[in-house]
mmCIF file of C-alpha atoms in Angstrom:
data_model
loop_
_atom_site.group_PDB
_atom_site.id
_atom_site.type_symbol
_atom_site.label_atom_id
_atom_site.label_comp_id
_atom_site.label_asym_id
_atom_site.label_seq_id
_atom_site.Cartn_x
_atom_site.Cartn_y
_atom_site.Cartn_z
ATOM 1 C CA MET A 120 65.154 89.888 106.312
ATOM 2 C CA PRO A 121 65.138 87.622 103.255
ATOM 3 C CA THR A 122 62.033 85.583 102.856
ATOM 4 C CA GLU A 123 62.038 81.823 102.366
ATOM 5 C CA PRO A 124 61.446 80.981 98.684
ATOM 6 C CA ALA A 125 58.191 79.298 97.848
ATOM 7 C CA PRO A 126 58.960 75.574 97.395
ATOM 8 C CA ASP A 127 56.844 75.184 94.295
ATOM 9 C CA ASP A 128 58.311 78.178 92.518
ATOM 10 C CA ILE A 129 60.932 77.278 89.916
ATOM 11 C CA LYS A 130 62.633 80.684 89.857
ATOM 12 C CA ALA A 131 63.185 80.573 93.599
ATOM 13 C CA HIS A 132 65.724 77.754 93.382
ATOM 14 C CA SER A 133 69.340 77.851 92.353
ATOM 15 C CA ASP A 134 71.618 74.950 91.597
ATOM 16 C CA VAL A 135 75.269 75.570 90.778
ATOM 17 C CA ASN A 136 76.435 74.134 87.463
ATOM 18 C CA THR A 137 72.966 73.381 86.236
ATOM 19 C CA VAL A 138 71.001 74.855 83.430
ATOM 20 C CA SER A 139 67.821 73.029 84.166
ATOM 21 C CA THR A 140 66.427 73.674 87.578
ATOM 22 C CA LEU A 141 65.199 71.272 90.164
ATOM 23 C CA PRO A 142 65.887 67.558 89.995
ATOM 24 C CA PRO A 143 62.592 65.753 90.387
ATOM 25 C CA THR A 144 62.262 64.725 94.021
ATOM 26 C CA THR A 145 58.875 63.052 93.839
ATOM 27 C CA GLY A 146 56.814 61.632 91.012
ATOM 28 C CA PRO A 147 54.386 64.015 89.304
ATOM 29 C CA THR A 148 50.848 64.169 90.673
ATOM 30 C CA LEU A 149 47.790 63.338 88.607
ATOM 31 C CA LYS A 150 46.750 66.992 88.825
ATOM 32 C CA ASP A 151 50.079 68.213 87.412
ATOM 33 C CA LEU A 152 49.993 65.589 84.660
ATOM 34 C CA THR A 153 46.463 66.660 83.720
ATOM 35 C CA VAL A 154 47.221 70.389 83.797
ATOM 36 C CA ILE A 155 50.410 70.188 81.728
ATOM 37 C CA GLY A 156 48.767 67.664 79.368
ATOM 38 C CA VAL A 157 45.816 70.000 78.758
ATOM 39 C CA ILE A 158 48.165 72.969 78.236
ATOM 40 C CA ILE A 159 50.317 71.100 75.700
ATOM 41 C CA VAL A 160 47.363 69.650 73.785
ATOM 42 C CA GLY A 161 45.527 72.992 73.848
ATOM 43 C CA VAL A 162 48.513 74.999 72.623
ATOM 44 C CA ARG A 163 49.380 72.508 69.880
ATOM 45 C CA GLU A 164 45.843 72.128 68.556
ATOM 46 C CA THR A 165 45.230 75.885 68.653
ATOM 47 C CA SER A 166 48.519 76.526 66.898
ATOM 48 C CA VAL A 167 47.821 73.956 64.153
ATOM 49 C CA TRP A 168 44.331 75.419 63.674
ATOM 50 C CA LEU A 169 45.670 78.973 63.430
ATOM 51 C CA MET A 170 48.431 78.004 61.001
ATOM 52 C CA GLY A 171 45.866 75.991 59.028
ATOM 53 C CA LEU A 172 43.933 79.223 58.461
ATOM 54 C CA TRP A 173 47.043 80.475 56.623
ATOM 55 C CA ASP A 174 47.421 77.176 54.727
ATOM 56 C CA HIS A 175 50.577 76.330 56.693
ATOM 57 C CA ALA A 176 49.354 73.659 59.089
ATOM 58 C CA GLU A 177 52.788 71.961 58.826
ATOM 59 C CA LEU A 178 54.226 74.877 60.838
ATOM 60 C CA GLY A 179 51.715 74.343 63.628
ATOM 61 C CA ASN A 180 53.905 72.169 65.878
ATOM 62 C CA LEU A 181 56.908 74.494 65.743
ATOM 63 C CA CYS A 182 54.752 77.584 66.218
ATOM 64 C CA GLY A 183 53.137 75.835 69.191
ATOM 65 C CA LEU A 184 56.613 75.272 70.645
ATOM 66 C CA PHE A 185 57.540 78.958 70.319
ATOM 67 C CA LEU A 186 54.123 80.100 71.565
ATOM 68 C CA LEU A 187 54.265 77.944 74.705
ATOM 69 C CA LEU A 188 57.898 78.923 75.318
ATOM 70 C CA GLY A 189 56.988 82.602 75.186
ATOM 71 C CA VAL A 190 54.017 82.165 77.516
ATOM 72 C CA LEU A 191 56.026 80.086 80.020
ATOM 73 C CA ILE A 192 58.943 82.566 80.077
ATOM 74 C CA LEU A 193 56.473 85.358 80.868
ATOM 75 C CA LEU A 194 54.815 83.188 83.516
ATOM 76 C CA ARG A 195 58.186 82.358 85.056
ATOM 77 C CA ARG A 196 59.093 86.052 85.334
ATOM 78 C CA TRP A 197 55.683 86.940 86.703
ATOM 79 C CA ARG A 198 54.877 84.127 89.139
ATOM 80 C CA GLY A 199 57.414 81.311 88.646
ATOM 81 C CA LEU A 200 56.868 77.927 87.052
ATOM 82 C CA PRO A 201 55.335 75.261 89.277
ATOM 83 C CA VAL A 202 57.885 72.469 89.832
ATOM 84 C CA GLY A 203 55.053 69.948 89.470
ATOM 85 C CA TRP A 204 54.561 71.033 85.850
ATOM 86 C CA VAL A 205 58.247 70.558 85.075
ATOM 87 C CA ASN A 206 58.258 67.103 86.676
ATOM 88 C CA ALA A 207 55.049 66.083 84.903
ATOM 89 C CA ASN A 208 56.448 67.312 81.593
ATOM 90 C CA ALA A 209 59.686 65.386 82.211
ATOM 91 C CA LEU A 210 57.607 62.206 82.384
ATOM 92 C CA PHE A 211 55.955 63.031 79.041
ATOM 93 C CA MET A 212 59.380 63.767 77.530
ATOM 94 C CA ARG A 213 60.837 60.492 78.806
ATOM 95 C CA GLU A 214 58.022 58.523 77.171
ATOM 96 C CA GLY A 215 58.035 60.743 74.071
ATOM 97 C CA ALA A 216 59.915 58.125 72.032
ATOM 98 C CA LEU A 217 56.580 56.308 71.638
ATOM 99 C CA ALA A 218 55.383 59.155 69.408
ATOM 100 C CA PHE A 219 58.007 58.531 66.745
ATOM 101 C CA LEU A 220 58.148 54.754 66.970
ATOM 102 C CA PRO A 221 55.975 54.098 63.855
ATOM 103 C CA ILE A 222 58.127 56.439 61.699
ATOM 104 C CA SER A 223 61.304 54.914 63.150
ATOM 105 C CA GLY A 224 60.124 51.486 61.991
ATOM 106 C CA GLY A 225 60.247 52.786 58.441
ATOM 107 C CA ALA A 226 63.801 53.965 59.091
ATOM 108 C CA ILE A 227 65.038 50.385 59.425
ATOM 109 C CA LEU A 228 63.357 49.456 56.142
ATOM 110 C CA MET A 229 64.893 52.543 54.545
ATOM 111 C CA LEU A 230 68.389 51.316 55.441
ATOM 112 C CA GLY A 231 67.806 48.247 53.269
ATOM 113 C CA LEU A 232 66.566 50.394 50.385
ATOM 114 C CA LEU A 233 69.653 52.624 50.194
ATOM 115 C CA GLY A 234 71.428 50.193 47.864
ATOM 116 C CA ALA A 235 74.637 51.655 46.404
ATOM 117 C CA GLU A 236 74.273 54.746 48.632
ATOM 118 C CA LEU A 237 74.616 52.697 51.815
ATOM 119 C CA TRP A 238 78.395 53.010 52.375
ATOM 120 C CA PRO A 239 78.768 56.709 51.518
ATOM 121 C CA PHE A 240 75.648 57.302 53.591
ATOM 122 C CA LEU A 241 77.245 55.616 56.619
ATOM 123 C CA VAL A 242 80.580 57.403 56.079
ATOM 124 C CA VAL A 243 78.815 60.793 56.125
ATOM 125 C CA LEU A 244 76.843 59.792 59.205
ATOM 126 C CA VAL A 245 79.871 58.624 61.224
ATOM 127 C CA ILE A 246 82.115 61.605 60.325
ATOM 128 C CA SER A 247 79.382 64.214 60.772
ATOM 129 C CA THR A 248 78.492 62.827 64.196
ATOM 130 C CA LEU A 249 81.864 62.072 65.766
ATOM 131 C CA MET A 250 83.872 65.055 64.514
ATOM 132 C CA PRO A 251 81.429 67.663 65.879
ATOM 133 C CA LEU A 252 81.046 65.691 69.125
ATOM 134 C CA TRP A 253 84.770 65.994 69.791
ATOM 135 C CA ILE A 254 85.047 69.611 68.597
ATOM 136 C CA TYR A 255 82.035 70.810 70.634
ATOM 137 C CA ALA A 256 83.389 69.112 73.771
ATOM 138 C CA ARG A 257 86.834 70.735 73.328
ATOM 139 C CA LEU A 258 85.331 74.168 72.665
ATOM 140 C CA ALA A 259 82.894 73.876 75.581
ATOM 141 C CA GLN A 260 85.652 72.763 77.963
ATOM 142 C CA HIS A 261 87.857 75.653 76.867
ATOM 143 C CA GLY A 262 85.045 78.204 77.165
ATOM 144 C CA LEU A 263 83.796 77.005 80.537
ATOM 145 C CA ARG A 264 87.352 76.998 81.950
ATOM 146 C CA LEU A 265 87.827 80.624 80.965
ATOM 147 C CA ARG A 266 84.819 81.481 83.079
ATOM 148 C CA MET B 17 42.383 33.766 53.303
ATOM 149 C CA SER B 18 44.706 36.300 51.631
ATOM 150 C CA PHE B 19 45.917 39.365 53.508
ATOM 151 C CA ASN B 20 43.701 41.674 51.465
ATOM 152 C CA GLY B 21 40.733 39.389 52.006
ATOM 153 C CA TRP B 22 41.384 39.301 55.751
ATOM 154 C CA LEU B 23 41.649 43.084 55.904
ATOM 155 C CA GLN B 24 38.391 43.549 54.061
ATOM 156 C CA ALA B 25 36.676 41.131 56.428
ATOM 157 C CA THR B 26 38.075 42.805 59.561
ATOM 158 C CA PRO B 27 36.328 45.909 60.936
ATOM 159 C CA THR B 28 38.410 49.091 60.697
ATOM 160 C CA TRP B 29 38.217 49.720 64.432
ATOM 161 C CA LEU B 30 39.735 46.307 65.122
ATOM 162 C CA THR B 31 42.726 46.814 62.793
ATOM 163 C CA LEU B 32 43.234 50.256 64.360
ATOM 164 C CA LEU B 33 43.130 48.767 67.824
ATOM 165 C CA VAL B 34 45.607 46.033 66.880
ATOM 166 C CA ALA B 35 47.940 48.585 65.255
ATOM 167 C CA TYR B 36 47.960 50.781 68.388
ATOM 168 C CA ALA B 37 48.339 47.777 70.682
ATOM 169 C CA VAL B 38 51.305 46.449 68.685
ATOM 170 C CA THR B 39 53.016 49.858 68.858
ATOM 171 C CA VAL B 40 52.529 50.269 72.600
ATOM 172 C CA LEU B 41 53.536 46.651 73.300
ATOM 173 C CA ALA B 42 56.750 47.048 71.252
ATOM 174 C CA TYR B 43 57.535 50.244 73.152
ATOM 175 C CA VAL B 44 56.925 48.753 76.611
ATOM 176 C CA LEU B 45 58.955 45.623 75.810
ATOM 177 C CA GLY B 46 61.693 47.851 74.360
ATOM 178 C CA ARG B 47 61.887 49.729 77.673
ATOM 179 C CA VAL B 48 62.104 46.445 79.586
ATOM 180 C CA LEU B 49 64.875 45.097 77.339
ATOM 181 C CA ASN B 50 66.756 48.395 77.621
ATOM 182 C CA GLN B 51 66.784 48.025 81.418
ATOM 183 C CA ARG B 52 68.312 44.555 81.022
ATOM 184 C CA LEU B 53 70.772 45.612 78.286
ATOM 185 C CA PRO B 54 71.306 49.392 78.669
ATOM 186 C CA ALA B 55 73.982 49.475 75.933
ATOM 187 C CA ILE B 56 71.231 49.293 73.313
ATOM 188 C CA PRO B 57 68.814 52.265 73.403
ATOM 189 C CA ALA B 58 65.141 51.492 74.103
ATOM 190 C CA ILE B 59 64.059 52.985 70.775
ATOM 191 C CA ILE B 60 66.255 50.491 68.885
ATOM 192 C CA TRP B 61 64.756 47.558 70.801
ATOM 193 C CA ALA B 62 61.256 48.933 70.225
ATOM 194 C CA VAL B 63 61.820 49.377 66.475
ATOM 195 C CA LEU B 64 63.167 45.842 66.103
ATOM 196 C CA LEU B 65 60.263 44.417 68.110
ATOM 197 C CA LEU B 66 57.726 46.443 66.130
ATOM 198 C CA MET B 67 59.095 45.239 62.810
ATOM 199 C CA GLY B 68 59.150 41.650 64.132
ATOM 200 C CA MET B 69 55.526 41.907 65.245
ATOM 201 C CA LEU B 70 54.422 43.389 61.908
ATOM 202 C CA ALA B 71 56.204 40.539 60.120
ATOM 203 C CA GLY B 72 54.449 38.076 62.446
ATOM 204 C CA LEU B 73 51.075 39.638 61.610
ATOM 205 C CA HIS B 74 51.943 39.698 57.866
ATOM 206 C CA TRP B 75 51.139 43.437 57.869
ATOM 207 C CA PRO B 76 52.954 45.517 55.244
ATOM 208 C CA TYR B 77 54.638 48.509 56.909
ATOM 209 C CA ALA B 78 52.840 50.974 54.607
ATOM 210 C CA TYR B 79 49.464 49.592 55.713
ATOM 211 C CA TYR B 80 50.423 49.788 59.386
ATOM 212 C CA LEU B 81 51.701 53.371 59.055
ATOM 213 C CA GLN B 82 48.529 54.444 57.249
ATOM 214 C CA ARG B 83 46.489 53.128 60.206
ATOM 215 C CA VAL B 84 48.462 54.700 63.047
ATOM 216 C CA GLN B 85 49.756 57.893 61.451
ATOM 217 C CA PRO B 86 46.787 60.190 62.218
ATOM 218 C CA LEU B 87 47.045 59.596 65.972
ATOM 219 C CA PHE B 88 50.848 59.536 66.096
ATOM 220 C CA ASP B 89 51.088 62.784 64.123
ATOM 221 C CA HIS B 90 49.211 64.375 67.015
ATOM 222 C CA LEU B 91 51.499 62.728 69.593
ATOM 223 C CA LEU B 92 54.572 63.927 67.711
ATOM 224 C CA GLY B 93 53.159 67.445 67.827
ATOM 225 C CA TYR B 94 52.642 67.234 71.582
ATOM 226 C CA VAL B 95 56.221 66.034 72.169
ATOM 227 C CA THR B 96 57.500 68.958 70.062
ATOM 228 C CA VAL B 97 55.475 71.508 72.009
ATOM 229 C CA ALA B 98 56.475 69.876 75.324
ATOM 230 C CA LEU B 99 60.138 70.848 74.655
ATOM 231 C CA ALA B 100 59.127 74.395 75.651
ATOM 232 C CA VAL B 101 58.779 73.455 79.327
ATOM 233 C CA PRO B 102 62.412 72.437 80.105
ATOM 234 C CA LEU B 103 63.639 75.369 77.989
ATOM 235 C CA ALA B 104 61.511 77.839 79.950
ATOM 236 C CA ALA B 105 62.660 76.328 83.259
ATOM 237 C CA MET B 106 66.392 76.731 82.559
ATOM 238 C CA ARG B 107 68.648 78.893 84.696
ATOM 239 C CA LEU B 108 71.376 80.636 82.761
ATOM 240 C CA ASP B 109 72.787 82.844 85.538
ATOM 241 C CA ASP B 110 75.910 80.732 86.127
ATOM 242 C CA LEU B 111 76.922 80.375 82.496
ATOM 243 C CA PRO B 112 79.201 82.501 80.286
ATOM 244 C CA LEU B 113 76.413 83.661 77.977
ATOM 245 C CA ARG B 114 78.566 85.047 75.163
ATOM 246 C CA MET B 115 80.610 81.873 74.914
ATOM 247 C CA MET B 116 77.483 79.694 75.078
ATOM 248 C CA THR B 117 75.725 81.760 72.407
ATOM 249 C CA ALA B 118 78.747 81.500 70.116
ATOM 250 C CA LEU B 119 79.092 77.742 70.686
ATOM 251 C CA LEU B 120 75.383 77.016 70.197
ATOM 252 C CA THR B 121 75.253 79.089 66.997
ATOM 253 C CA PHE B 122 78.411 77.420 65.678
ATOM 254 C CA ALA B 123 77.004 73.984 66.542
ATOM 255 C CA SER B 124 73.614 74.648 64.946
ATOM 256 C CA VAL B 125 75.188 75.841 61.676
ATOM 257 C CA THR B 126 77.949 73.211 61.410
ATOM 258 C CA ALA B 127 75.505 70.416 62.286
ATOM 259 C CA VAL B 128 73.726 71.219 59.032
ATOM 260 C CA LEU B 129 76.635 72.257 56.799
ATOM 261 C CA LEU B 130 79.038 69.397 57.613
ATOM 262 C CA PRO B 131 76.787 66.414 56.749
ATOM 263 C CA VAL B 132 75.193 68.177 53.780
ATOM 264 C CA GLY B 133 78.632 69.191 52.471
ATOM 265 C CA LEU B 134 80.002 65.683 52.843
ATOM 266 C CA ALA B 135 76.903 64.163 51.228
ATOM 267 C CA TYR B 136 77.237 66.611 48.334
ATOM 268 C CA VAL B 137 80.931 65.730 47.846
ATOM 269 C CA LEU B 138 80.048 62.026 47.813
ATOM 270 C CA HIS B 139 77.274 62.643 45.227
ATOM 271 C CA LEU B 140 74.417 61.394 47.373
ATOM 272 C CA SER B 141 70.907 61.986 46.043
ATOM 273 C CA GLU B 142 68.966 65.209 46.704
ATOM 274 C CA PRO B 143 66.436 63.606 49.128
ATOM 275 C CA THR B 144 69.383 62.259 51.159
ATOM 276 C CA LEU B 145 71.018 65.707 51.188
ATOM 277 C CA LEU B 146 67.789 67.243 52.466
ATOM 278 C CA ALA B 147 67.405 64.522 55.078
ATOM 279 C CA TYR B 148 70.934 65.236 56.387
ATOM 280 C CA THR B 149 70.025 68.841 57.207
ATOM 281 C CA THR B 150 68.296 67.687 60.404
ATOM 282 C CA ARG B 151 70.982 65.199 61.502
ATOM 283 C CA ALA B 152 71.658 66.888 64.830
ATOM 284 C CA VAL B 153 68.068 67.791 65.734
ATOM 285 C CA THR B 154 65.978 65.681 68.081
ATOM 286 C CA THR B 155 63.463 63.474 66.191
ATOM 287 C CA PRO B 156 60.158 65.277 66.919
ATOM 288 C CA VAL B 157 61.545 68.625 65.777
ATOM 289 C CA ALA B 158 63.505 67.014 62.907
ATOM 290 C CA LEU B 159 60.314 65.464 61.535
ATOM 291 C CA ASN B 160 58.550 68.834 61.681
ATOM 292 C CA ILE B 161 61.418 70.536 59.851
ATOM 293 C CA ALA B 162 61.464 67.648 57.346
ATOM 294 C CA ALA B 163 57.792 68.325 56.551
ATOM 295 C CA ILE B 164 58.639 71.933 55.693
ATOM 296 C CA LEU B 165 61.716 70.952 53.643
ATOM 297 C CA HIS B 166 59.887 68.058 51.922
ATOM 298 C CA ALA B 167 62.622 65.680 53.094
ATOM 299 C CA PRO B 168 61.715 61.960 53.360
ATOM 300 C CA ALA B 169 60.510 61.383 56.944
ATOM 301 C CA ALA B 170 61.744 57.781 57.235
ATOM 302 C CA LEU B 171 65.243 58.764 56.063
ATOM 303 C CA VAL B 172 65.287 61.734 58.462
ATOM 304 C CA SER B 173 64.302 59.426 61.281
ATOM 305 C CA LEU B 174 66.981 56.884 60.276
ATOM 306 C CA ILE B 175 69.705 59.555 60.223
ATOM 307 C CA VAL B 176 68.701 61.056 63.570
ATOM 308 C CA ILE B 177 68.463 57.707 65.361
ATOM 309 C CA LEU B 178 71.658 56.229 63.893
ATOM 310 C CA SER B 179 73.694 59.358 64.620
ATOM 311 C CA GLY B 180 72.412 59.325 68.204
ATOM 312 C CA VAL B 181 73.478 55.715 68.617
ATOM 313 C CA ILE B 182 76.911 56.336 67.034
ATOM 314 C CA GLY B 183 77.536 59.415 69.185
ATOM 315 C CA ALA B 184 76.411 57.772 72.413
ATOM 316 C CA ALA B 185 78.320 54.544 71.734
ATOM 317 C CA CYS B 186 81.631 56.282 70.914
ATOM 318 C CA SER B 187 81.418 59.079 73.491
ATOM 319 C CA SER B 188 83.257 57.293 76.298
ATOM 320 C CA ILE B 189 86.301 56.697 74.038
ATOM 321 C CA LEU B 190 86.162 59.954 72.089
ATOM 322 C CA LEU B 191 85.656 62.190 75.127
ATOM 323 C CA ARG B 192 87.944 60.352 77.563
ATOM 324 C CA LYS B 193 90.329 63.334 77.807
ATOM 325 C CA ILE B 194 87.525 65.851 78.520
ATOM 326 C CA ASP B 195 87.408 66.193 82.298
ATOM 327 C CA ASP B 196 84.589 68.751 82.541
ATOM 328 C CA GLU B 197 81.261 66.928 82.714
ATOM 329 C CA ARG B 198 79.422 70.094 81.618
ATOM 330 C CA ALA B 199 81.412 70.106 78.357
ATOM 331 C CA VAL B 200 80.811 66.376 77.822
ATOM 332 C CA GLY B 201 77.070 66.807 78.387
ATOM 333 C CA LEU B 202 76.758 69.835 76.138
ATOM 334 C CA ALA B 203 78.637 68.093 73.313
ATOM 335 C CA LEU B 204 76.492 64.955 73.636
ATOM 336 C CA GLY B 205 73.257 66.965 73.560
ATOM 337 C CA LEU B 206 74.400 69.023 70.575
ATOM 338 C CA ALA B 207 75.837 66.182 68.488
ATOM 339 C CA ALA B 208 73.813 63.130 69.555
ATOM 340 C CA HIS B 209 70.493 64.743 70.726
ATOM 341 C CA ALA B 210 68.060 62.507 72.686
ATOM 342 C CA ILE B 211 70.060 59.267 72.723
ATOM 343 C CA GLY B 212 73.201 61.225 73.600
ATOM 344 C CA THR B 213 71.279 62.950 76.397
ATOM 345 C CA VAL B 214 70.291 59.596 77.882
ATOM 346 C CA GLN B 215 73.943 58.530 77.694
ATOM 347 C CA ALA B 216 74.979 61.767 79.441
ATOM 348 C CA TRP B 217 72.440 61.199 82.258
ATOM 349 C CA GLN B 218 73.861 57.699 82.765
ATOM 350 C CA ARG B 219 77.340 59.181 82.960
ATOM 351 C CA ASN B 220 76.624 62.040 85.382
ATOM 352 C CA PRO B 221 73.593 64.219 86.359
ATOM 353 C CA VAL B 222 75.497 67.440 85.559
ATOM 354 C CA ALA B 223 76.355 66.084 82.103
ATOM 355 C CA GLY B 224 72.701 65.062 81.687
ATOM 356 C CA ARG B 225 71.349 68.544 82.423
ATOM 357 C CA PHE B 226 73.806 70.184 80.044
ATOM 358 C CA ALA B 227 72.978 67.606 77.374
ATOM 359 C CA ALA B 228 69.237 68.345 77.703
ATOM 360 C CA PHE B 229 70.015 72.053 77.431
ATOM 361 C CA GLY B 230 72.200 71.576 74.324
ATOM 362 C CA MET B 231 69.647 69.320 72.644
ATOM 363 C CA ALA B 232 66.691 71.648 73.276
ATOM 364 C CA VAL B 233 68.452 74.882 72.273
ATOM 365 C CA ASN B 234 69.934 73.303 69.142
ATOM 366 C CA ALA B 235 66.478 72.064 68.124
ATOM 367 C CA LEU B 236 65.000 75.502 68.713
ATOM 368 C CA LEU B 237 67.733 77.410 66.830
ATOM 369 C CA THR B 238 67.727 75.025 63.870
ATOM 370 C CA ALA B 239 63.914 75.090 63.679
ATOM 371 C CA ILE B 240 64.125 78.881 63.309
ATOM 372 C CA TRP B 241 66.905 79.413 60.778
ATOM 373 C CA LEU B 242 66.878 76.246 58.644
ATOM 374 C CA PRO B 243 63.328 76.561 57.182
ATOM 375 C CA LEU B 244 63.919 80.297 56.573
ATOM 376 C CA VAL B 245 67.187 79.653 54.713
ATOM 377 C CA TYR B 246 65.542 76.829 52.751
ATOM 378 C CA LEU B 247 62.599 79.012 51.700
ATOM 379 C CA TRP B 248 64.931 81.897 50.815
ATOM 380 C CA TRP B 249 67.173 79.537 48.783
ATOM 381 C CA PHE B 250 64.256 78.233 46.737
ATOM 382 C CA LYS B 251 62.857 81.713 46.150
ATOM 383 C CA THR B 252 66.178 83.005 44.837
ATOM 384 C CA ARG B 253 67.021 79.948 42.720
#
């Protein structure tokens, strides 16, 4: 007789037409926020420190991303990912724009400094955004229909 | 008292505190304004408010950035690492994997080659060319790649944000004949990253999930191959 999947186990759930898993049903708990926060900070700082030993501290963030991804994939196969972690992380991701707000401020100033490059710059930006958007959508629709 | 005189008279901790407070206040107000006027992304509101507040304080941007950068560099790192969680939680059982792999690879490569090729044809400067390489990558990852490529961070940020706004704003017209929400979401995530993903969520939850998937995988793929190609290119030149 099939057993009931554990409710806090991410691999136990299936949702047709989704690539992410569970939609958040309740807000993340303080415990989940703390655990996932400590994991992210720990992995990032360790990764930057390790890459710093090889004089490539600038690779620390990306290496931290790959390191955590590898660990979480193994954890998911072994025990499943707690849904609370995914929900807590979703909150961090939603508010992640705060992290690049200071740099983005400089972006607005940069627009004024482009001078003669402004119009070609905008032409490249518009074409290279809208053309792929349309092409990717057409290709994805075609490919998913064939399924 | 002149600005320099005021700065010298003010304790460092106080200027730091004001700089952080201004950033958080601009962000919170940006979120509030975005709820009132959803057509304009929260990050755009927040940037405009931040620049207005800095002008009100008579703080040069360079001074402000110097104050806040150490802490926000850490935050940017955490947001980058946090992308691993939704990627690890994805289910791929229901998807045509070969088709998805081909599409994601095609998207990752063309998202770099198309803008850089166009910028080269239009004789834009080398820093601008480098900044265009990360056009389709979400900002936290784009800024990390920019550090490796020595591309100007502010220009990278400008390109990523503006392309997200353009893609999200034009998507309803451009994609009106696409009736599969999964395809719409995937295209928005791949071409207009975070801002496009928000737009996809507003359109439909299925589109939103596919957009998040497209954005995260594109960031991951580009973060792997682009720095390697760049380093190889400069070694062989």
